[in-house]
Coordinates of C-alpha atoms and ligand atoms in Angstrom, one line a residue:
X1 CA -31.0 -29.5 -9.0
X2 CA -27.6 -28.6 -6.5
X3 CA -27.8 -25.6 -3.6
X4 CA -25.8 -22.6 -5.3
X5 CA -23.4 -21.1 -3.4
X6 CA -25.3 -17.8 -4.6
X7 CA -28.4 -19.0 -3.1
X8 CA -27.2 -19.0 0.4
X9 CA -25.1 -16.0 0.5
X10 CA -25.8 -12.4 0.8
X11 CA -24.6 -10.0 -1.3
X12 CA -23.2 -6.5 -0.9
X13 CA -22.6 -3.7 -2.8
X14 CA -20.8 -1.3 -3.1
X15 CA -20.0 2.0 -5.2
X16 CA -16.5 2.7 -4.7
X17 CA -16.6 6.2 -4.8
X18 CA -18.3 7.0 -2.2
X19 CA -17.1 3.4 -0.6
X20 CA -13.5 4.1 1.2
X21 CA -10.3 6.2 -0.6
X22 CA -7.1 5.5 0.6
X23 CA -5.2 8.4 -0.5
X24 CA -6.9 12.1 0.5
X25 CA -8.3 12.9 -2.7
X26 CA -11.9 12.7 -1.5
X27 CA -13.1 9.9 -4.1
X28 CA -13.3 6.5 -3.0
X29 CA -11.2 3.9 -3.9
X30 CA -9.6 0.1 -4.5
X31 CA -6.9 0.2 -2.6
X32 CA -10.4 1.7 -0.1
X33 CA -12.5 -0.8 0.1
X34 CA -9.4 -3.3 0.3
X35 CA -8.6 -1.7 4.1
X36 CA -12.7 -2.3 4.8
X37 CA -12.8 -6.3 3.5
X38 CA -12.4 -7.1 6.9
X39 CA -15.6 -5.2 8.3
X40 CA -17.6 -7.3 5.5
X41 CA -16.6 -10.9 6.2
X42 CA -17.2 -10.0 10.0
X43 CA -20.8 -9.0 8.4
X44 CA -20.3 -12.6 6.4
X45 CA -21.2 -11.6 2.5
X46 CA -20.6 -14.0 0.1
X47 CA -20.1 -11.9 -2.2
X48 CA -19.5 -7.9 -3.1
X49 CA -21.3 -6.5 -6.4
X50 CA -18.8 -4.2 -7.1
X51 CA -20.8 -0.7 -9.7
X52 CA -18.1 -0.3 -12.7
X53 CA -14.6 1.1 -11.6
X54 CA -13.5 0.9 -15.5
X55 CA -11.8 4.0 -16.9
X56 CA -14.4 6.4 -18.0
X57 CA -14.6 10.3 -18.1
X58 CA -17.4 9.7 -15.5
X59 CA -20.6 11.7 -17.0
X60 CA -22.9 9.0 -15.2
X61 CA -20.2 7.9 -12.2
X62 CA -18.5 5.8 -14.7
X63 CA -21.9 3.7 -16.2
X64 CA -20.0 5.5 -19.9
X65 CA -17.1 3.4 -20.0
X66 CA -14.3 4.1 -22.0
X67 CA -12.0 1.0 -21.6
X68 CA -13.6 -1.9 -20.2
X69 CA -9.7 -4.1 -19.9
X70 CA -8.3 -0.9 -18.2
X71 CA -9.4 0.7 -14.6
X72 CA -10.1 5.3 -14.1
X73 CA -6.9 5.8 -12.4
X74 CA -9.0 7.5 -9.6
X75 CA -10.0 4.0 -8.0
X76 CA -6.9 2.5 -9.7
X77 CA -4.9 0.0 -11.6
X78 CA -5.8 -3.3 -13.1
X79 CA -2.5 -4.8 -10.1
X80 CA -5.5 -3.0 -7.7
X81 CA -8.0 -5.3 -8.7
X82 CA -6.4 -7.9 -8.6
X83 CA -5.1 -7.8 -4.9
X84 CA -8.7 -6.6 -4.7
X85 CA -9.8 -10.2 -6.1
X86 CA -7.1 -12.0 -4.2
X87 CA -7.5 -11.0 -1.3
X88 CA -12.0 -11.5 -1.3
X89 CA -11.3 -14.9 -2.2
X90 CA -8.5 -15.5 2.4
X91 CA -12.1 -14.0 3.2
X92 CA -14.1 -16.1 1.2
X93 CA -15.7 -13.3 -1.0
X94 CA -16.2 -12.8 -5.0
X95 CA -15.7 -10.1 -6.8
X96 CA -18.4 -9.0 -9.0
X97 CA -18.3 -6.6 -12.1
X98 CA -21.0 -4.5 -13.0
X99 CA -21.8 -5.3 -16.8
X100 CA -22.3 -2.2 -18.6
X101 CA -22.5 -2.9 -22.1
X102 CA -26.0 -1.4 -23.8
X103 CA -23.8 0.9 -24.5
X104 CA -19.7 2.8 -24.0
X105 CA -19.0 6.4 -23.3
X106 CA -18.9 8.6 -26.1
X107 CA -14.8 8.4 -25.6
X108 CA -14.4 4.6 -25.3
X109 CA -11.9 3.8 -28.7
X110 CA -15.0 2.1 -31.1
X111 CA -16.8 4.7 -31.0
X112 CA -14.1 8.1 -31.3
X113 CA -13.2 5.8 -34.9
X114 CA -16.9 5.7 -35.2
X115 CA -18.0 8.8 -35.4
X116 CA -14.4 9.3 -38.2
X117 CA -16.4 8.5 -41.0
X118 CA -20.1 6.5 -42.5
X119 CA -16.7 4.1 -43.2
X120 CA -15.5 2.7 -40.5
X121 CA -14.5 -0.2 -38.9
X122 CA -16.5 0.3 -36.2
X123 CA -18.8 2.3 -37.9
X124 CA -21.7 -0.3 -37.0
X125 CA -20.6 -1.3 -33.6
X126 CA -23.4 1.9 -32.8
X127 CA -26.4 2.7 -34.0
X128 CA -27.2 5.6 -36.6
X129 CA -29.5 7.1 -38.2
X130 CA -30.6 9.5 -41.7
X131 CA -34.5 10.9 -39.3
X132 CA -34.6 10.5 -35.5
X133 CA -37.7 8.1 -34.4
X134 CA -40.0 8.7 -31.3
X135 CA -37.8 7.0 -28.7
X136 CA -36.4 8.5 -25.9
X137 CA -33.3 9.1 -23.7
X138 CA -33.3 9.4 -20.1
X139 CA -30.6 12.3 -19.0
X140 CA -31.2 14.8 -21.8
X141 CA -32.0 17.9 -19.4
X142 CA -35.1 17.9 -21.7
X143 CA -37.9 15.5 -21.1
X144 CA -39.0 13.7 -22.7
X145 CA -35.8 14.7 -24.5
X146 CA -34.5 12.8 -28.3
X147 CA -32.3 9.5 -27.8
X148 CA -30.5 10.5 -31.1
X149 CA -27.7 12.9 -31.0
X150 CA -26.8 14.8 -34.7
X151 CA -23.2 13.5 -35.3
X152 CA -21.6 17.2 -37.2
X153 CA -19.2 15.3 -39.4
X154 CA -22.0 12.9 -40.5
X155 CA -24.5 14.5 -40.3
X156 CA -26.2 11.0 -38.8
X157 CA -28.0 10.4 -35.3
X158 CA -27.1 8.1 -33.0
X159 CA -28.4 7.1 -30.1
X160 CA -27.9 7.8 -26.4
X161 CA -30.6 5.8 -24.4
X162 CA -28.8 7.6 -21.7
X163 CA -27.0 10.6 -21.4
X164 CA -25.1 11.6 -24.9
X165 CA -22.2 11.0 -23.5
X166 CA -23.6 7.1 -23.1
X167 CA -24.0 6.2 -27.0
X168 CA -25.3 2.9 -27.4
X169 CA -23.7 -0.2 -28.7
X170 CA -25.3 -2.0 -31.8
X171 CA -26.2 -5.6 -30.7
X172 CA -27.2 -6.7 -33.9
X173 CA -23.9 -6.7 -34.2
X174 CA -22.4 -10.1 -33.9
X175 CA -18.7 -8.2 -34.1
X176 CA -20.2 -6.5 -31.0
X177 CA -21.1 -10.0 -29.2
X178 CA -17.2 -10.7 -29.6
X179 CA -15.7 -7.8 -28.1
X180 CA -18.3 -8.0 -25.1
X181 CA -17.7 -12.1 -24.5
X182 CA -13.8 -11.1 -24.9
X183 CA -14.2 -7.6 -22.3
X184 CA -16.7 -10.7 -20.3
X185 CA -13.4 -13.7 -20.3
X186 CA -11.1 -11.1 -19.5
X187 CA -12.0 -10.7 -16.2
X188 CA -13.5 -14.4 -15.7
X189 CA -9.6 -15.3 -16.6
X190 CA -8.6 -13.1 -13.5
X191 CA -10.8 -14.7 -11.0
X192 CA -13.7 -11.8 -11.1
X193 CA -17.2 -14.3 -9.4
X194 CA -19.7 -12.6 -12.1
X195 CA -21.3 -9.9 -13.2
X196 CA -24.2 -7.9 -12.6
X197 CA -26.1 -6.0 -16.1
X198 CA -26.8 -3.0 -16.4
X199 CA -30.1 -2.5 -18.1
X200 CA -29.6 -5.5 -20.1
X201 CA -33.5 -5.9 -20.7
X202 CA -32.7 -3.2 -23.7
X203 CA -30.1 -5.0 -25.2
X204 CA -32.3 -6.4 -27.9
X205 CA -34.0 -4.3 -28.9
X206 CA -35.8 -3.6 -32.4
X207 CA -34.9 0.2 -33.5
X208 CA -37.6 1.0 -36.1
X209 CA -39.8 -0.8 -33.7
X210 CA -39.2 1.5 -31.0
X211 CA -39.5 -1.7 -29.0
X212 CA -36.9 -1.0 -25.8
X213 CA -36.7 -3.7 -23.5
X214 CA -37.3 -7.5 -24.3
X215 CA -36.4 -7.8 -27.3
X216 CA -37.3 -11.1 -30.2
X217 CA -33.5 -12.0 -29.1
X218 CA -33.1 -10.8 -26.3
X219 CA -32.7 -14.2 -25.1
X220 CA -31.1 -15.9 -27.7
X221 CA -27.9 -13.2 -27.3
X222 CA -28.0 -13.7 -23.6
X223 CA -27.4 -18.0 -23.9
X224 CA -24.6 -17.2 -26.6
X225 CA -23.4 -15.1 -24.2
X226 CA -23.4 -18.0 -20.8
X227 CA -21.5 -20.3 -23.5
X228 CA -18.9 -17.9 -24.4
X229 CA -18.1 -17.1 -21.0
X230 CA -19.5 -18.2 -17.4
X231 CA -21.9 -20.7 -18.7
X232 CA -21.0 -24.4 -17.5
X233 CA -20.5 -24.7 -21.8
X234 CA -17.3 -22.6 -21.0
X235 CA -16.6 -22.7 -17.2
X236 CA -18.0 -26.1 -15.9
X237 CA -18.8 -26.3 -12.1
X238 CA -17.4 -22.3 -12.0
X239 CA -20.8 -21.4 -10.7
X240 CA -21.0 -18.0 -11.6
X241 CA -23.5 -15.2 -9.9
X242 CA -25.5 -13.4 -13.1
X243 CA -27.7 -10.9 -11.5
X244 CA -29.7 -8.5 -14.7
X245 CA -31.0 -5.2 -14.2
X246 CA -34.8 -5.6 -15.8
X247 CA -37.2 -3.1 -14.7
X248 CA -39.5 -4.8 -17.5
X249 CA -39.5 -7.8 -15.9
X250 CA -42.7 -9.9 -14.4
X251 CA -42.3 -12.5 -13.2
X252 CA -42.9 -14.6 -16.9
X253 CA -40.2 -13.3 -18.2
X254 CA -38.0 -13.1 -15.0
X255 CA -38.1 -17.2 -15.0
X256 CA -37.0 -16.7 -18.7
X257 CA -33.9 -15.4 -17.9
X258 CA -33.1 -17.6 -14.6
X259 CA -34.6 -20.6 -14.8
X260 CA -31.7 -22.8 -14.9
X261 CA -31.6 -25.5 -18.2
X262 CA -31.9 -22.1 -20.4
X263 CA -28.9 -21.3 -19.5
X264 CA -28.5 -17.4 -19.8
X265 CA -28.0 -15.6 -15.7
X266 CA -28.4 -16.7 -12.0
X267 CA -31.2 -14.3 -11.4
X268 CA -32.3 -10.5 -12.1
X269 CA -33.9 -7.5 -10.3
X270 CA -37.1 -6.1 -10.8
X271 CA -37.9 -3.9 -9.3
X272 CA -41.8 -3.9 -9.6
X273 CA -41.7 -4.1 -4.7
X274 CA -39.9 0.0 -5.6
X275 CA -42.2 1.2 -8.7
X276 CA -45.3 0.3 -7.1
X277 CA -44.5 2.5 -3.8
X278 CA -44.0 6.1 -6.3
X279 CA -47.4 8.1 -5.8
X280 CA -49.6 7.7 -8.3
X281 CA -46.1 5.8 -10.4
X282 CA -44.3 8.8 -10.9
X283 CA -40.8 8.8 -9.7
X284 CA -41.2 12.8 -9.0
X285 CA -43.9 12.8 -6.6
X286 CA -41.9 10.7 -4.0
X287 CA -41.7 7.2 -1.7
X288 CA -45.2 5.8 0.5
X289 CA -45.4 2.8 1.6
X290 CA -48.4 0.6 0.9
X291 CA -47.8 -2.1 3.1
X292 CA -51.0 -3.9 1.0
X293 CA -50.0 -3.6 -2.2
X294 CA -46.1 -4.4 -0.7
X295 CA -47.6 -7.3 0.4
X296 CA -49.4 -8.6 -3.0
X297 CA -46.4 -7.8 -5.2
X298 CA -43.9 -9.8 -2.5
X299 CA -46.5 -12.5 -3.1
X300 CA -46.1 -12.4 -6.6
X301 CA -42.5 -13.0 -6.9
X302 CA -42.4 -15.6 -4.3
X303 CA -44.3 -18.1 -6.8
X304 CA -41.9 -18.6 -9.1
X305 CA -41.5 -21.7 -10.0
X306 CA -38.7 -22.5 -12.6
X307 CA -36.2 -18.9 -11.2
X308 CA -34.3 -16.9 -9.1
X309 CA -35.5 -14.2 -7.2
X310 CA -34.0 -12.0 -6.4
X311 CA -33.8 -9.5 -2.9
X312 CA -33.3 -5.8 -2.0
X313 CA -34.6 -2.5 -1.3
X314 CA -31.5 -0.5 -1.7
X315 CA -28.7 0.2 -4.4
X316 CA -27.2 3.5 -6.0
X317 CA -30.5 4.4 -8.2
X318 CA -33.0 4.4 -5.2
X319 CA -32.7 6.5 -1.8
X320 CA -32.5 5.0 1.2
X321 CA -35.0 2.7 2.2
X322 CA -34.9 3.9 6.3
X323 CA -36.1 7.3 5.5
X324 CA -38.5 5.7 2.3
X325 CA -39.9 3.1 3.4
X326 CA -39.4 3.2 7.4
X327 CA -39.0 6.0 9.9
X328 CA -35.9 7.2 9.9
X329 CA -36.7 9.3 12.7
X330 CA -38.6 8.1 16.2
X331 CA -38.2 4.8 14.7
X332 CA -34.6 4.6 12.7
X333 CA -33.1 1.6 13.9
X334 CA -36.4 -0.6 14.6
X335 CA -37.7 0.3 11.5
X336 CA -34.6 -0.3 10.2
X337 CA -34.2 -3.9 11.1
X338 CA -37.5 -4.6 10.2
X339 CA -37.3 -4.1 6.7
X340 CA -34.7 -6.2 6.8
X341 CA -35.8 -9.2 8.8
X342 CA -38.8 -9.5 6.5
X343 CA -36.3 -9.2 3.7
X344 CA -33.9 -11.6 4.3
X345 CA -35.8 -14.5 5.1
X346 CA -38.3 -14.2 1.9
X347 CA -37.2 -17.1 -1.0
X348 CA -34.6 -15.8 -2.8
X349 CA -31.3 -13.9 -3.3
X350 CA -31.0 -10.4 -0.5
X351 CA -28.7 -7.5 -1.6
X352 CA -27.8 -4.9 1.2
X353 CA -26.4 -1.5 -0.4
X354 CA -24.0 0.0 1.2
X355 CA -24.5 1.4 4.7
X356 CA -27.9 -0.2 4.7
X357 CA -26.8 -2.1 7.0
X358 CA -26.1 1.0 9.8
X359 CA -29.2 2.2 9.3
X360 CA -28.1 5.0 6.7
X361 CA -30.4 7.5 6.0
X362 CA -31.3 10.0 2.9
X363 CA -29.2 13.0 3.2
X364 CA -31.2 16.5 3.4
X365 CA -30.0 18.4 0.7
X366 CA -31.5 22.0 0.8
X367 CA -29.8 23.4 -2.5
X368 CA -29.2 22.0 -5.9
X369 CA -26.5 22.8 -5.5
X370 CA -25.7 19.5 -3.3
X371 CA -26.9 17.1 -6.0
X372 CA -24.0 15.6 -7.8
X373 CA -26.3 13.5 -9.9
X374 CA -26.6 14.3 -14.1
X375 CA -30.3 11.9 -13.5
X376 CA -31.1 15.1 -10.0
X377 CA -29.3 17.6 -12.3
X378 CA -31.4 17.4 -16.1
X379 CA -34.5 16.4 -13.6
X380 CA -33.6 20.2 -11.6
X381 CA -33.7 20.9 -16.5
X382 CA -37.0 19.5 -16.9
X383 CA -39.2 20.8 -14.4
X384 CA -38.3 24.0 -14.3
X385 CA -39.0 23.7 -18.3
X386 CA -41.5 21.8 -17.8
X387 CA -42.9 24.9 -15.0
X388 CA -42.3 23.4 -11.7
X389 CA -41.3 26.5 -9.1
X390 CA -37.9 27.1 -8.3
X391 CA -38.8 26.2 -5.0
X392 CA -40.5 23.5 -4.9
X393 CA -38.2 21.8 -7.3
X394 CA -35.1 20.5 -4.7
X395 CA -37.9 19.1 -2.2
X396 CA -39.1 17.0 -5.5
X397 CA -35.9 15.9 -5.8
X398 CA -34.8 15.1 -2.5
X399 CA -37.0 11.9 -1.6
X400 CA -36.4 9.8 -4.8
X401 CA -32.3 11.4 -6.0
X402 CA -29.5 9.1 -6.5
X403 CA -27.5 10.6 -4.9
X404 CA -29.3 10.5 -1.4
X405 CA -27.3 5.9 -1.9
X406 CA -24.5 8.9 -2.7
X407 CA -22.8 10.2 0.2
X408 CA -19.9 8.5 1.7
X409 CA -20.2 5.8 3.9
X410 CA -20.0 6.4 8.1
X411 CA -17.3 4.6 9.6
X412 CA -17.2 7.5 12.7
X413 CA -17.1 10.1 14.4
X414 CA -13.9 11.1 12.6
X415 CA -13.6 14.3 10.2
X416 CA -15.9 13.1 7.1
X417 CA -16.9 9.5 8.9
X418 CA -13.7 8.2 8.6
X419 CA -14.3 7.9 4.0
X420 CA -11.4 11.0 3.8
X421 CA -8.5 13.3 5.5
X422 CA -9.4 15.1 2.6
X423 CA -12.3 16.8 0.6
X424 CA -15.6 14.2 0.4
X425 CA -16.7 14.5 -3.8
X426 CA -19.9 14.6 -2.2
X427 CA -21.3 15.9 1.2
X428 CA -21.3 12.9 3.9
X429 CA -24.3 13.7 6.2
X430 CA -24.4 15.6 8.5
X431 CA -25.7 12.2 11.9
X432 CA -23.2 10.3 10.6
X433 CA -21.7 11.1 14.3
X434 CA -24.2 9.0 15.7
X435 CA -25.4 6.3 12.7
X436 CA -21.8 5.2 11.7
X437 CA -20.1 1.5 12.2
X438 CA -18.2 2.2 14.5
X439 CA -20.8 3.1 16.6
X440 CA -23.7 -0.4 15.1
X441 CA -19.8 -2.7 16.1
X442 CA -20.0 -1.7 19.7
X443 CA -24.0 -1.8 20.4
X444 CA -25.2 -5.1 21.2
X445 CA -28.6 -4.6 19.2
X446 CA -27.4 -2.1 16.5
X447 CA -28.9 -2.9 12.2
X448 CA -25.5 -4.7 12.2
X449 CA -25.4 -6.9 13.3
X450 CA -29.0 -7.2 13.1
X451 CA -28.6 -8.7 9.3
X452 CA -25.0 -10.5 10.6
X453 CA -27.7 -12.1 12.1
X454 CA -29.9 -13.1 9.0
X455 CA -26.2 -12.9 7.3
X456 CA -26.1 -15.8 9.7
X457 CA -29.6 -17.8 9.6
X458 CA -29.4 -18.1 6.1
X459 CA -26.3 -20.5 6.2
X460 CA -27.1 -22.4 8.6
X461 CA -31.4 -22.9 7.1
X462 CA -31.4 -24.3 4.2
X463 CA -35.5 -23.4 5.0
X464 CA -34.5 -19.4 4.6
X465 CA -32.6 -20.8 1.1
X466 CA -35.9 -23.5 -0.1
X467 CA -38.7 -22.8 2.5
X468 CA -42.1 -22.4 0.3
X469 CA -43.4 -20.2 0.6
X470 CA -47.4 -18.4 2.5
X471 CA -48.7 -15.3 2.9
X472 CA -51.2 -15.3 6.1
X473 CA -53.9 -12.9 6.1
X474 CA -52.7 -9.9 8.8
X475 CA -54.1 -6.7 9.5
X476 CA -53.2 -4.4 6.0
X477 CA -50.2 -2.8 8.1
X478 CA -48.8 -6.5 9.0
X479 CA -47.0 -8.7 7.4
X480 CA -46.5 -12.1 8.0
X481 CA -45.6 -15.1 6.0
X482 CA -44.8 -18.2 6.7
X483 CA -41.4 -20.1 5.3
X484 CA -42.0 -23.8 4.6
X485 CA -39.7 -27.0 4.7
X486 CA -39.8 -31.0 5.7
X487 CA -42.5 -31.0 7.5
X488 CA -42.1 -27.1 9.1
X489 CA -43.4 -23.7 9.2
X490 CA -41.4 -20.8 10.1
X491 CA -43.2 -17.7 11.0
X492 CA -42.5 -14.1 9.7
X493 CA -44.2 -11.4 11.4
X494 CA -43.5 -7.5 10.5
X495 CA -45.3 -4.0 11.8
X496 CA -44.5 -2.0 8.9
X497 CA -46.1 0.9 10.5
X498 CA -45.1 4.1 13.2
X499 CA -48.9 2.2 15.0
X500 CA -49.1 -0.7 17.7
X501 CA -51.2 -3.5 15.6
X502 CA -52.5 -6.5 16.6
X503 CA -51.5 -9.6 15.5
X504 CA -53.7 -13.2 15.8
X505 CA -52.4 -15.7 15.8
X506 CA -53.6 -19.7 16.0
X507 CA -50.2 -20.7 15.7
X508 CA -47.5 -22.5 19.4
X509 CA -44.8 -20.2 19.1
X510 CA -41.2 -23.3 19.5
X511 CA -37.8 -20.8 19.0
X512 CA -37.0 -17.7 18.0
X513 CA -34.4 -17.0 16.1
X514 CA -34.8 -13.5 15.6
X515 CA -36.5 -10.2 17.1
X516 CA -36.0 -6.6 16.9
X517 CA -37.2 -5.7 19.6
X518 CA -36.3 -7.1 24.1
X519 CA -38.5 -9.9 24.7
X520 CA -39.4 -11.4 28.1
X521 CA -41.9 -13.5 27.5
X522 CA -42.6 -14.1 23.8
X523 CA -43.9 -17.6 23.8
X524 CA -46.8 -16.2 25.8
X525 CA -47.2 -14.6 22.1
X526 CA -48.1 -17.9 21.5
X527 CA -51.5 -18.7 20.1
X528 CA -53.3 -15.8 20.9
X529 CA -53.7 -12.2 20.0
X530 CA -51.4 -10.0 20.8
X531 CA -49.6 -6.3 20.4
X532 CA -46.9 -5.4 18.3
X533 CA -45.2 -2.7 18.6
X534 CA -44.3 -0.4 16.4
X535 CA -42.3 -2.4 14.0
X536 CA -42.0 -4.8 15.4
X537 CA -40.8 -8.0 13.3
X538 CA -39.2 -11.6 14.7
X539 CA -39.3 -15.2 12.5
X540 CA -39.7 -17.7 15.0
X541 CA -40.6 -21.3 14.7
X542 CA -44.0 -22.8 15.0
X543 CA -44.4 -26.2 17.0
Ligands
LIG601 C1 -28.2 1.8 -14.5 C2 -27.4 1.9 -13.5 C3 -27.9 3.6 -13.3 C4 -27.2 4.0 -14.8 C5 -28.2 3.7 -16.0 C6 -27.0 3.9 -16.9 O1 -30.4 1.8 -14.2 O2 -28.4 1.3 -12.5 O3 -27.0 4.0 -12.4 O4 -27.6 4.9 -14.7 O5 -28.5 2.2 -15.8 O6 -26.7 2.8 -17.5
LIG602 CA1 -8.9 7.8 -3.5

């Protein structure tokens, strides 16, 4: 198979609300993004995954869409979007839109019509029952809350697997498929490079069996979508980047989505390495890096043969990686770089979430009033109802809240970190004077420059893209692996702890490719046992 552009590229996720404000209203926007494209070009990324910018009442910050062919006024206009696509293209950057079609907003015209009466032509775009079943919903404030809300005028219940302002679309209705294909083609015709597909594993659900993910028709729907919109059949030679959000995927399932001959998606986001770090398997217990487990999970996923992996630590739903898995205090810079080196030299397409390349950290939340996210607010309500003491709630939510990722991008040390001249919609992290893009760009050994170098390594070396992966035996907190390509071997070794670790190897080291510590006499570590500093990480060619 010919290598695709998205196998050699790194993708950068922008949360538009938080990236750059251009007009002082405190909310990031498309013109703000345009003004920062040079920065992204300097980083070296090949595409932007843009979280939703469509028209939306913003119940879930844009993951509740009321018009798929329009832009939310706070973000700009369709003309701004066109300008952004064109400006990005000049810099060899593609725009990947977020496709949220498991559900719409309850303010979408389809739902406004649908709820008018049982025989409205749009009624069947959504899912109605006379009696609710046991399906539960996220974001209800009443966990485990019912996924059904009664529509008073007809007396029937509609399904919403997320908030009640996010009614689920009825994928049993072929008209819904046609609408979705049309809206995808609307944006593809404007030059969009692909889609990130929100909770796409849910669109094949079988309501009456209470089966939500991996329903029997899911893959048929994706093949049909591929043929009608972004795939080879609809747009020969186009090479769309499509990535599905699939919390439920196993490696076998990921191959169904991403084997090229099945004509579905380029790849999926799997979350096993994220969930495996939740204490006692529960999100609100917080994160704890468990390196042996991490090695096991990654090694398993690296064996994907027919499909293709995505690689990520962060997105808009997750706490900052340097706080969750690294050490955001004493070893902030070293651990941010170590985590980057570990991830970016694996096989797959890496994703960077805005600010990750600066080593941005979680926010020091002290009070519930500082949270914006519907999930955080409803989780607090749920915990209260479950009898958790008030004083324990903020500490629980603080470490995992999605708002950690959503605080404004830290550009420089001016007011509001250069994000806005107005009042930011969500507070800027107080550490912005030390942690920001300007400082990172100035310092040669910054986190930014490590990411930049990793992106460059991938562009210039086929082994990074195509080499086989082999996990090496090492101390529990050392993650060491080989990549093998055309009779050559490359060693990547990362100390994922605050302590010195021993690394024992018989390898003869060749050229040093990347290292997160200043090192003299690196070659002396060849063929021996040596000490690795806390969070030390390097990649080296082997002789
Ligand atoms: C996905 C999104 C998340 C959103 C949810 C509902 O998980 O990543 O932000 O809240 O879907 O659309
Ligand atoms: Ca704005």
